[in-house]
């Protein structure tokens, strides 16, 4: 049973999501604006936010739920890039390795 939503409903959902996103961001700005110092526990937790966001953005691009379409080229390139990132901690070397391996695999296969 498919339900068709009109432009008013879609605009309403977009507006609600926008307001909620703005409220979440504003709450952190207001909270940290009132504190003189960020608690050490919060600082430790916030150190892992960039890695978590990067993983959330990158991981779905080469992991799939469909068993018949395993993206081996992306997986190999991602694994090698992760190894370079772990070993060198150099962002540029990681990107060059990942893209270079991906392009080489696609060119050769």
XYZ file of N, CA and C in Angstrom:
327
model
N 0.836 -1.167 0.000
C 0.000 0.000 0.000
C 0.885 1.236 0.000
N 0.981 1.884 -1.113
C 1.824 3.069 -1.253
C 1.025 4.325 -0.946
N 1.638 5.207 -0.191
C 1.010 6.472 0.144
C 1.751 7.580 -0.588
N 1.012 8.374 -1.314
C 1.614 9.502 -2.023
C 1.533 10.744 -1.152
N 2.668 11.365 -0.964
C 2.713 12.594 -0.183
C 2.824 13.771 -1.128
N 2.109 14.814 -0.816
C 2.120 16.008 -1.640
C 3.249 16.944 -1.257
N 3.362 18.040 -2.000
C 4.450 18.980 -1.734
C 4.354 19.649 -0.363
N 3.152 19.796 0.168
C 3.001 20.421 1.492
C 3.563 19.508 2.576
N 3.281 18.224 2.499
C 3.785 17.290 3.497
C 5.299 17.182 3.426
N 5.815 17.119 2.210
C 7.266 17.011 2.041
C 7.953 18.274 2.557
N 7.417 19.438 2.236
C 7.996 20.693 2.726
C 7.921 20.757 4.250
N 6.843 20.254 4.822
C 6.717 20.229 6.276
C 7.759 19.352 6.930
N 7.996 18.180 6.361
C 9.011 17.272 6.905
C 10.394 17.903 6.795
N 10.695 18.507 5.655
C 11.991 19.169 5.478
C 12.153 20.299 6.484
N 11.107 21.079 6.712
C 11.171 22.177 7.681
C 11.399 21.657 9.100
N 10.691 20.602 9.490
C 10.855 20.032 10.832
C 12.267 19.498 11.019
N 12.766 18.792 10.027
C 14.128 18.259 10.123
C 15.137 19.404 10.217
N 14.928 20.464 9.450
C 15.825 21.615 9.510
C 15.813 22.279 10.876
N 14.641 22.445 11.450
C 14.534 23.063 12.776
C 15.203 22.184 13.829
N 14.989 20.874 13.770
C 15.618 19.973 14.736
C 17.142 19.977 14.609
N 17.648 19.988 13.384
C 19.094 20.048 13.175
C 19.668 21.344 13.732
N 18.988 22.450 13.445
C 19.434 23.747 13.956
C 19.410 23.762 15.479
N 18.380 23.190 16.085
C 18.269 23.170 17.541
C 19.388 22.339 18.168
N 19.723 21.210 17.555
C 20.813 20.385 18.081
C 22.138 21.142 18.043
N 22.418 21.779 16.938
C 23.677 22.523 16.825
C 23.699 23.723 17.757
N 22.604 24.419 17.849
C 22.524 25.587 18.722
C 22.666 25.196 20.183
N 22.163 24.028 20.561
C 22.268 23.599 21.958
C 23.724 23.431 22.365
N 24.565 22.871 21.485
C 25.974 22.724 21.821
C 26.676 24.076 21.873
N 26.330 24.975 20.964
C 26.934 26.305 20.987
C 26.538 27.032 22.273
N 25.290 26.949 22.643
C 24.829 27.605 23.867
C 25.456 26.958 25.109
N 25.564 25.632 25.106
C 26.138 24.934 26.255
C 27.597 25.310 26.452
N 28.385 25.236 25.374
C 29.804 25.540 25.504
C 30.049 27.031 25.656
N 29.082 27.877 25.289
C 29.206 29.309 25.514
C 29.063 29.660 26.987
N 28.361 28.837 27.736
C 28.155 29.098 29.168
C 29.250 28.481 30.032
N 29.948 27.505 29.504
C 31.002 26.854 30.278
C 32.324 27.583 30.073
N 33.066 27.738 31.159
C 34.395 28.336 31.036
C 35.391 27.340 30.469
N 35.180 26.081 30.802
C 36.114 25.049 30.406
C 35.331 23.787 30.051
N 35.755 23.116 29.001
C 35.105 21.870 28.616
C 35.596 20.768 29.551
N 34.691 19.974 30.109
C 35.114 18.892 31.015
C 36.021 17.896 30.295
N 37.006 17.345 30.992
C 37.952 16.412 30.362
C 37.279 15.192 29.734
N 36.209 14.708 30.335
C 35.499 13.548 29.780
C 34.916 13.893 28.414
N 34.353 15.078 28.279
C 33.777 15.505 27.004
C 34.874 15.692 25.971
N 36.007 16.256 26.369
C 37.133 16.416 25.437
C 37.614 15.071 24.913
N 37.696 14.075 25.807
C 38.141 12.747 25.366
C 37.164 12.146 24.375
N 35.875 12.312 24.628
C 34.855 11.763 23.721
C 34.882 12.496 22.382
N 35.017 13.809 22.411
C 35.002 14.599 21.176
C 36.213 14.331 20.280
N 37.284 13.775 20.833
C 38.446 13.437 20.013
C 38.114 12.380 18.960
N 37.118 11.540 19.230
C 36.783 10.444 18.326
C 35.705 10.813 17.310
N 35.148 12.004 17.399
C 34.073 12.407 16.486
C 34.541 12.461 15.030
N 35.695 13.081 14.696
C 36.097 13.099 13.281
C 36.275 11.708 12.679
N 36.874 10.795 13.422
C 37.053 9.430 12.899
C 35.716 8.733 12.713
N 34.795 8.944 13.629
C 33.480 8.317 13.516
C 32.700 8.872 12.333
N 32.785 10.174 12.113
C 32.089 10.788 10.982
C 32.699 10.306 9.666
N 34.022 10.265 9.602
C 34.678 9.782 8.388
C 34.293 8.337 8.094
N 34.288 7.508 9.117
C 33.893 6.105 8.917
C 32.449 6.001 8.465
N 31.583 6.818 9.025
C 30.170 6.787 8.632
C 29.972 7.245 7.196
N 30.817 8.123 6.709
C 30.702 8.597 5.331
C 31.350 7.646 4.334
N 32.472 7.042 4.709
C 33.248 6.242 3.772
C 32.818 4.777 3.739
N 32.565 4.192 4.878
C 32.289 2.755 4.949
C 31.123 2.294 4.085
N 29.995 2.983 4.035
C 28.894 2.500 3.196
C 29.209 2.466 1.703
N 30.225 3.204 1.268
C 30.521 3.213 -0.159
C 31.180 1.928 -0.641
N 31.813 1.163 0.257
C 32.391 -0.087 -0.217
C 31.947 -1.311 0.569
N 30.931 -1.174 1.374
C 30.305 -2.318 2.037
C 28.856 -2.370 1.566
N 28.443 -3.531 1.084
C 27.098 -3.669 0.551
C 26.392 -4.840 1.217
N 25.085 -4.788 1.282
C 24.313 -5.882 1.856
C 23.960 -6.943 0.828
N 24.070 -6.600 -0.444
C 23.753 -7.537 -1.512
C 24.954 -8.453 -1.743
N 24.792 -9.725 -1.446
C 25.913 -10.667 -1.529
C 26.393 -10.880 -2.961
N 25.539 -10.630 -3.944
C 25.936 -10.880 -5.330
C 26.761 -9.738 -5.917
N 26.811 -8.593 -5.250
C 27.543 -7.457 -5.827
C 28.608 -6.962 -4.858
N 29.542 -7.827 -4.495
C 30.639 -7.459 -3.614
C 31.591 -6.540 -4.367
N 31.831 -5.380 -3.821
C 32.685 -4.383 -4.459
C 34.132 -4.628 -4.040
N 34.751 -5.644 -4.646
C 36.103 -6.038 -4.261
C 37.107 -4.934 -4.531
N 36.950 -4.209 -5.635
C 37.910 -3.157 -5.948
C 37.895 -2.055 -4.896
N 36.725 -1.641 -4.472
C 36.622 -0.610 -3.441
C 37.105 -1.128 -2.090
N 36.808 -2.385 -1.806
C 37.217 -2.962 -0.532
C 38.741 -3.048 -0.434
N 39.387 -3.519 -1.494
C 40.851 -3.628 -1.495
C 41.488 -2.242 -1.394
N 40.992 -1.295 -2.189
C 41.539 0.063 -2.138
C 41.324 0.689 -0.764
N 40.157 0.479 -0.186
C 39.882 1.011 1.147
C 40.752 0.382 2.212
N 40.971 -0.915 2.105
C 41.808 -1.599 3.084
C 43.258 -1.129 3.003
N 43.767 -0.982 1.793
C 45.143 -0.492 1.644
C 45.263 0.958 2.103
N 44.274 1.768 1.785
C 44.297 3.164 2.241
C 44.228 3.229 3.769
N 43.428 2.363 4.379
C 43.354 2.327 5.843
C 44.696 1.925 6.442
N 45.378 0.987 5.810
C 46.710 0.597 6.277
C 47.714 1.732 6.181
N 47.661 2.458 5.072
C 48.561 3.612 4.907
C 48.223 4.691 5.931
N 46.949 4.931 6.156
C 46.544 5.941 7.134
C 47.013 5.565 8.532
N 46.884 4.300 8.869
C 47.291 3.841 10.188
C 48.812 3.930 10.359
N 49.533 3.573 9.296
C 50.998 3.528 9.363
C 51.629 4.912 9.301
N 51.150 5.763 8.389
C 51.812 7.046 8.157
C 51.121 8.228 8.828
N 49.818 8.127 9.077
C 49.013 9.233 9.604
C 49.090 10.458 8.698
N 49.227 10.216 7.401
C 49.315 11.279 6.404
C 48.075 11.216 5.516
N 47.272 12.267 5.547
C 46.012 12.281 4.806
C 46.265 12.216 3.303
N 47.221 12.983 2.813
C 47.496 13.006 1.379
C 47.968 11.634 0.886
N 48.865 11.006 1.635
C 49.338 9.668 1.243
C 48.194 8.662 1.252
N 47.284 8.803 2.188
C 46.129 7.905 2.255
C 45.243 8.065 1.033
N 44.959 9.320 0.659
C 44.102 9.557 -0.517
C 44.772 9.092 -1.800
N 46.057 9.374 -1.941
C 46.782 8.954 -3.148
C 46.810 7.432 -3.240
N 47.058 6.767 -2.145
C 47.093 5.301 -2.147
C 45.725 4.722 -2.490
N 44.691 5.195 -1.811
C 43.351 4.662 -2.055
C 42.891 4.866 -3.484
N 43.018 6.090 -3.973
C 42.572 6.362 -5.348
C 43.468 5.688 -6.370
N 44.769 5.659 -6.107
C 45.690 4.996 -7.034
C 45.401 3.514 -7.171
N 45.177 2.855 -6.043
C 44.871 1.422 -6.070
C 43.524 1.178 -6.746
N 42.530 2.002 -6.435
C 41.216 1.835 -7.054
C 41.307 2.008 -8.562
N 41.959 3.054 -9.016
C 42.097 3.276 -10.457
C 42.911 2.169 -11.130
N 43.962 1.698 -10.457
C 44.781 0.619 -11.041
C 43.962 -0.665 -11.184
N 43.208 -0.994 -10.159
C 42.381 -2.210 -10.232
C 41.358 -2.081 -11.346
N 40.692 -0.942 -11.416
C 39.674 -0.766 -12.466
C 40.286 -0.739 -13.858
N 41.486 -0.205 -13.986
C 42.155 -0.171 -15.283
C 42.582 -1.564 -15.715
N 43.095 -2.335 -14.769
C 43.597 -3.672 -15.092
C 42.486 -4.687 -15.266
N 41.366 -4.481 -14.587
C 40.272 -5.440 -14.696
C 39.240 -4.830 -15.585
